[in-house]
mmCIF file with all atom_site columns, C-alpha atoms in Angstrom:
data_model
loop_
_atom_site.group_PDB
_atom_site.id
_atom_site.type_symbol
_atom_site.label_atom_id
_atom_site.label_alt_id
_atom_site.label_comp_id
_atom_site.label_asym_id
_atom_site.label_entity_id
_atom_site.label_seq_id
_atom_site.pdbx_PDB_ins_code
_atom_site.Cartn_x
_atom_site.Cartn_y
_atom_site.Cartn_z
_atom_site.occupancy
_atom_site.B_iso_or_equiv
_atom_site.pdbx_formal_charge
_atom_site.auth_seq_id
_atom_site.auth_comp_id
_atom_site.auth_asym_id
_atom_site.auth_atom_id
_atom_site.pdbx_PDB_model_num
ATOM 1  C CA . MET S 1 1  ? -19.860 -33.156 59.306  1.00 56.00 ? 1  MET S CA 1
ATOM 2  C CA . ALA S 1 2  ? -22.181 -30.734 57.613  1.00 62.00 ? 2  ALA S CA 1
ATOM 3  C CA . SER S 1 3  ? -22.290 -30.887 53.799  1.00 68.00 ? 3  SER S CA 1
ATOM 4  C CA . LYS S 1 4  ? -21.815 -27.582 51.602  1.00 74.00 ? 4  LYS S CA 1
ATOM 5  C CA . LYS S 1 5  ? -24.177 -26.683 49.006  1.00 75.00 ? 5  LYS S CA 1
ATOM 6  C CA . PRO S 1 6  ? -22.748 -26.436 45.441  1.00 74.00 ? 6  PRO S CA 1
ATOM 7  C CA . ALA S 1 7  ? -22.556 -22.930 44.183  1.00 73.00 ? 7  ALA S CA 1
ATOM 8  C CA . PRO S 1 8  ? -25.133 -21.902 42.037  1.00 73.00 ? 8  PRO S CA 1
ATOM 9  C CA . LYS S 1 9  ? -24.142 -21.955 38.345  1.00 76.00 ? 9  LYS S CA 1
ATOM 10 C CA . LYS S 1 10 ? -23.512 -18.656 37.002  1.00 76.00 ? 10 LYS S CA 1
ATOM 11 C CA . LYS S 1 11 ? -25.577 -17.565 33.569  1.00 75.00 ? 11 LYS S CA 1
ATOM 12 C CA . PRO S 1 12 ? -23.347 -17.028 30.423  1.00 74.00 ? 12 PRO S CA 1
ATOM 13 C CA . ALA S 1 13 ? -22.376 -13.554 30.126  1.00 76.00 ? 13 ALA S CA 1
ATOM 14 C CA . GLU S 1 14 ? -24.665 -11.934 27.126  1.00 80.00 ? 14 GLU S CA 1
ATOM 15 C CA . PRO S 1 15 ? -22.864 -11.262 23.856  1.00 77.00 ? 15 PRO S CA 1
ATOM 16 C CA . ALA S 1 16 ? -22.190 -7.822  23.117  1.00 76.00 ? 16 ALA S CA 1
ATOM 17 C CA . PRO S 1 17 ? -24.747 -6.076  20.498  1.00 75.00 ? 17 PRO S CA 1
ATOM 18 C CA . ARG S 1 18 ? -23.356 -6.263  17.049  1.00 74.00 ? 18 ARG S CA 1
ATOM 19 C CA . PRO S 1 19 ? -22.913 -3.145  15.042  1.00 68.00 ? 19 PRO S CA 1
ATOM 20 C CA . SER S 1 20 ? -25.459 -2.438  12.343  1.00 68.00 ? 20 SER S CA 1
ATOM 21 C CA . ARG S 1 21 ? -24.580 -3.620  9.003   1.00 69.00 ? 21 ARG S CA 1
ATOM 22 C CA . LYS S 1 22 ? -26.172 -0.687  7.596   1.00 71.00 ? 22 LYS S CA 1
ATOM 23 C CA . ALA S 1 23 ? -23.845 1.984   8.949   1.00 70.00 ? 23 ALA S CA 1
ATOM 24 C CA . LYS S 1 24 ? -20.547 1.129   7.064   1.00 73.00 ? 24 LYS S CA 1
ATOM 25 C CA . PRO S 1 25 ? -17.645 3.416   8.178   1.00 74.00 ? 25 PRO S CA 1
ATOM 26 C CA . LYS S 1 26 ? -16.226 5.678   5.372   1.00 77.00 ? 26 LYS S CA 1
ATOM 27 C CA . LYS S 1 27 ? -13.207 4.005   3.407   1.00 78.00 ? 27 LYS S CA 1
ATOM 28 C CA . LEU S 1 28 ? -9.769  5.853   4.008   1.00 85.00 ? 28 LEU S CA 1
ATOM 29 C CA . GLY S 1 29 ? -7.441  6.545   1.325   1.00 89.00 ? 29 GLY S CA 1
ATOM 30 C CA . ARG S 1 30 ? -7.294  7.960   -2.031  1.00 88.00 ? 30 ARG S CA 1
ATOM 31 C CA . PRO S 1 31 ? -9.997  7.101   -4.771  1.00 90.00 ? 31 PRO S CA 1
ATOM 32 C CA . PRO S 1 32 ? -8.807  4.349   -7.007  1.00 90.00 ? 32 PRO S CA 1
ATOM 33 C CA . LYS S 1 33 ? -7.088  5.282   -10.072 1.00 91.00 ? 33 LYS S CA 1
ATOM 34 C CA . LYS S 1 34 ? -8.570  5.219   -13.795 1.00 93.00 ? 34 LYS S CA 1
ATOM 35 C CA . PRO S 1 35 ? -7.516  2.013   -15.462 1.00 90.00 ? 35 PRO S CA 1
ATOM 36 C CA . SER S 1 36 ? -5.701  3.956   -18.045 1.00 90.00 ? 36 SER S CA 1
ATOM 37 C CA . GLU S 1 37 ? -3.695  5.751   -15.058 1.00 89.00 ? 37 GLU S CA 1
ATOM 38 C CA . ARG S 1 38 ? -2.789  2.479   -13.364 1.00 90.00 ? 38 ARG S CA 1
ATOM 39 C CA . ARG S 1 39 ? 0.826   1.153   -13.650 1.00 87.00 ? 39 ARG S CA 1
ATOM 40 C CA . VAL S 1 40 ? 0.617   -2.376  -13.794 1.00 88.00 ? 40 VAL S CA 1
ATOM 41 C CA . HIS S 1 41 ? 3.326   -3.418  -16.201 1.00 90.00 ? 41 HIS S CA 1
ATOM 42 C CA . THR S 1 42 ? 7.157   -3.801  -15.167 1.00 92.00 ? 42 THR S CA 1
ATOM 43 C CA . LEU S 1 43 ? 10.298  -3.679  -17.177 1.00 92.00 ? 43 LEU S CA 1
ATOM 44 C CA . GLY S 1 44 ? 13.464  -5.713  -16.116 1.00 94.00 ? 44 GLY S CA 1
ATOM 45 C CA . VAL S 1 45 ? 16.622  -4.486  -17.623 1.00 94.00 ? 45 VAL S CA 1
ATOM 46 C CA . ARG S 1 46 ? 19.988  -5.565  -17.111 1.00 97.00 ? 46 ARG S CA 1
ATOM 47 C CA . LEU S 1 47 ? 22.640  -3.237  -15.932 1.00 97.00 ? 47 LEU S CA 1
ATOM 48 C CA . THR S 1 48 ? 26.188  -3.229  -14.876 1.00 98.00 ? 48 THR S CA 1
ATOM 49 C CA . LEU S 1 49 ? 26.821  -2.263  -11.313 1.00 98.00 ? 49 LEU S CA 1
ATOM 50 C CA . ALA S 1 50 ? 28.481  0.821   -12.583 1.00 98.00 ? 50 ALA S CA 1
ATOM 51 C CA . ASP S 1 51 ? 25.229  1.872   -14.479 1.00 98.00 ? 51 ASP S CA 1
ATOM 52 C CA . LYS S 1 52 ? 22.806  0.770   -11.643 1.00 97.00 ? 52 LYS S CA 1
ATOM 53 C CA . GLU S 1 53 ? 25.058  2.860   -9.228  1.00 98.00 ? 53 GLU S CA 1
ATOM 54 C CA . ALA S 1 54 ? 24.987  6.015   -11.458 1.00 98.00 ? 54 ALA S CA 1
ATOM 55 C CA . ILE S 1 55 ? 21.513  5.869   -11.813 1.00 98.00 ? 55 ILE S CA 1
ATOM 56 C CA . ASP S 1 56 ? 20.744  5.356   -8.144  1.00 98.00 ? 56 ASP S CA 1
ATOM 57 C CA . ALA S 1 57 ? 23.146  8.407   -7.520  1.00 98.00 ? 57 ALA S CA 1
ATOM 58 C CA . GLU S 1 58 ? 21.381  10.680  -9.833  1.00 98.00 ? 58 GLU S CA 1
ATOM 59 C CA . ALA S 1 59 ? 18.121  9.864   -8.613  1.00 98.00 ? 59 ALA S CA 1
ATOM 60 C CA . ALA S 1 60 ? 19.035  10.483  -4.975  1.00 98.00 ? 60 ALA S CA 1
ATOM 61 C CA . VAL S 1 61 ? 20.599  13.984  -6.036  1.00 98.00 ? 61 VAL S CA 1
ATOM 62 C CA . ALA S 1 62 ? 17.111  14.747  -7.494  1.00 97.00 ? 62 ALA S CA 1
ATOM 63 C CA . GLY S 1 63 ? 15.417  13.735  -4.610  1.00 98.00 ? 63 GLY S CA 1
ATOM 64 C CA . MET S 1 64 ? 13.535  10.925  -6.368  1.00 98.00 ? 64 MET S CA 1
ATOM 65 C CA . SER S 1 65 ? 13.279  6.973   -6.094  1.00 97.00 ? 65 SER S CA 1
ATOM 66 C CA . THR S 1 66 ? 15.021  5.106   -8.678  1.00 97.00 ? 66 THR S CA 1
ATOM 67 C CA . ALA S 1 67 ? 11.829  4.348   -10.510 1.00 95.00 ? 67 ALA S CA 1
ATOM 68 C CA . GLU S 1 68 ? 10.792  7.952   -10.393 1.00 96.00 ? 68 GLU S CA 1
ATOM 69 C CA . PHE S 1 69 ? 13.932  9.059   -11.847 1.00 98.00 ? 69 PHE S CA 1
ATOM 70 C CA . VAL S 1 70 ? 13.495  6.532   -14.739 1.00 96.00 ? 70 VAL S CA 1
ATOM 71 C CA . LEU S 1 71 ? 10.137  7.703   -15.425 1.00 96.00 ? 71 LEU S CA 1
ATOM 72 C CA . ALA S 1 72 ? 10.940  11.330  -15.471 1.00 97.00 ? 72 ALA S CA 1
ATOM 73 C CA . ALA S 1 73 ? 14.085  10.473  -17.938 1.00 96.00 ? 73 ALA S CA 1
ATOM 74 C CA . LEU S 1 74 ? 11.359  8.990   -20.209 1.00 95.00 ? 74 LEU S CA 1
ATOM 75 C CA . GLU S 1 75 ? 9.257   11.743  -19.857 1.00 96.00 ? 75 GLU S CA 1
ATOM 76 C CA . HIS S 1 76 ? 12.240  14.220  -20.811 1.00 96.00 ? 76 HIS S CA 1
ATOM 77 C CA . TYR S 1 77 ? 13.051  11.962  -23.549 1.00 95.00 ? 77 TYR S CA 1
ATOM 78 C CA . ARG S 1 78 ? 9.676   12.218  -25.044 1.00 94.00 ? 78 ARG S CA 1
ATOM 79 C CA . ALA S 1 79 ? 9.348   15.872  -24.684 1.00 94.00 ? 79 ALA S CA 1
ATOM 80 C CA . SER S 1 80 ? 12.742  16.143  -26.806 1.00 94.00 ? 80 SER S CA 1
ATOM 81 C CA . LYS S 1 81 ? 11.598  14.020  -29.647 1.00 89.00 ? 81 LYS S CA 1
ATOM 82 C CA . LYS S 1 82 ? 8.548   16.369  -30.328 1.00 84.00 ? 82 LYS S CA 1
ATOM 83 C CA . SER S 1 83 ? 10.593  19.608  -30.698 1.00 73.00 ? 83 SER S CA 1
#
């Protein structure tokens, strides 16, 4: 019987070159808001089901989210107090 020679060992593949750390990609999205413009506080309000449904319905008619509608109502209230 003829003995077979073992297959030559393969060299490990060289890793791909790393991208340069100097060339950072541009960040996408809008620039951050000023601290005075950020909305970080929440307000929890207890409502009846009828009140919640009425607010949601009015917001939908206005084409707004419930939060946008409530903030717009607050702005309207503030404007009416100034007059």
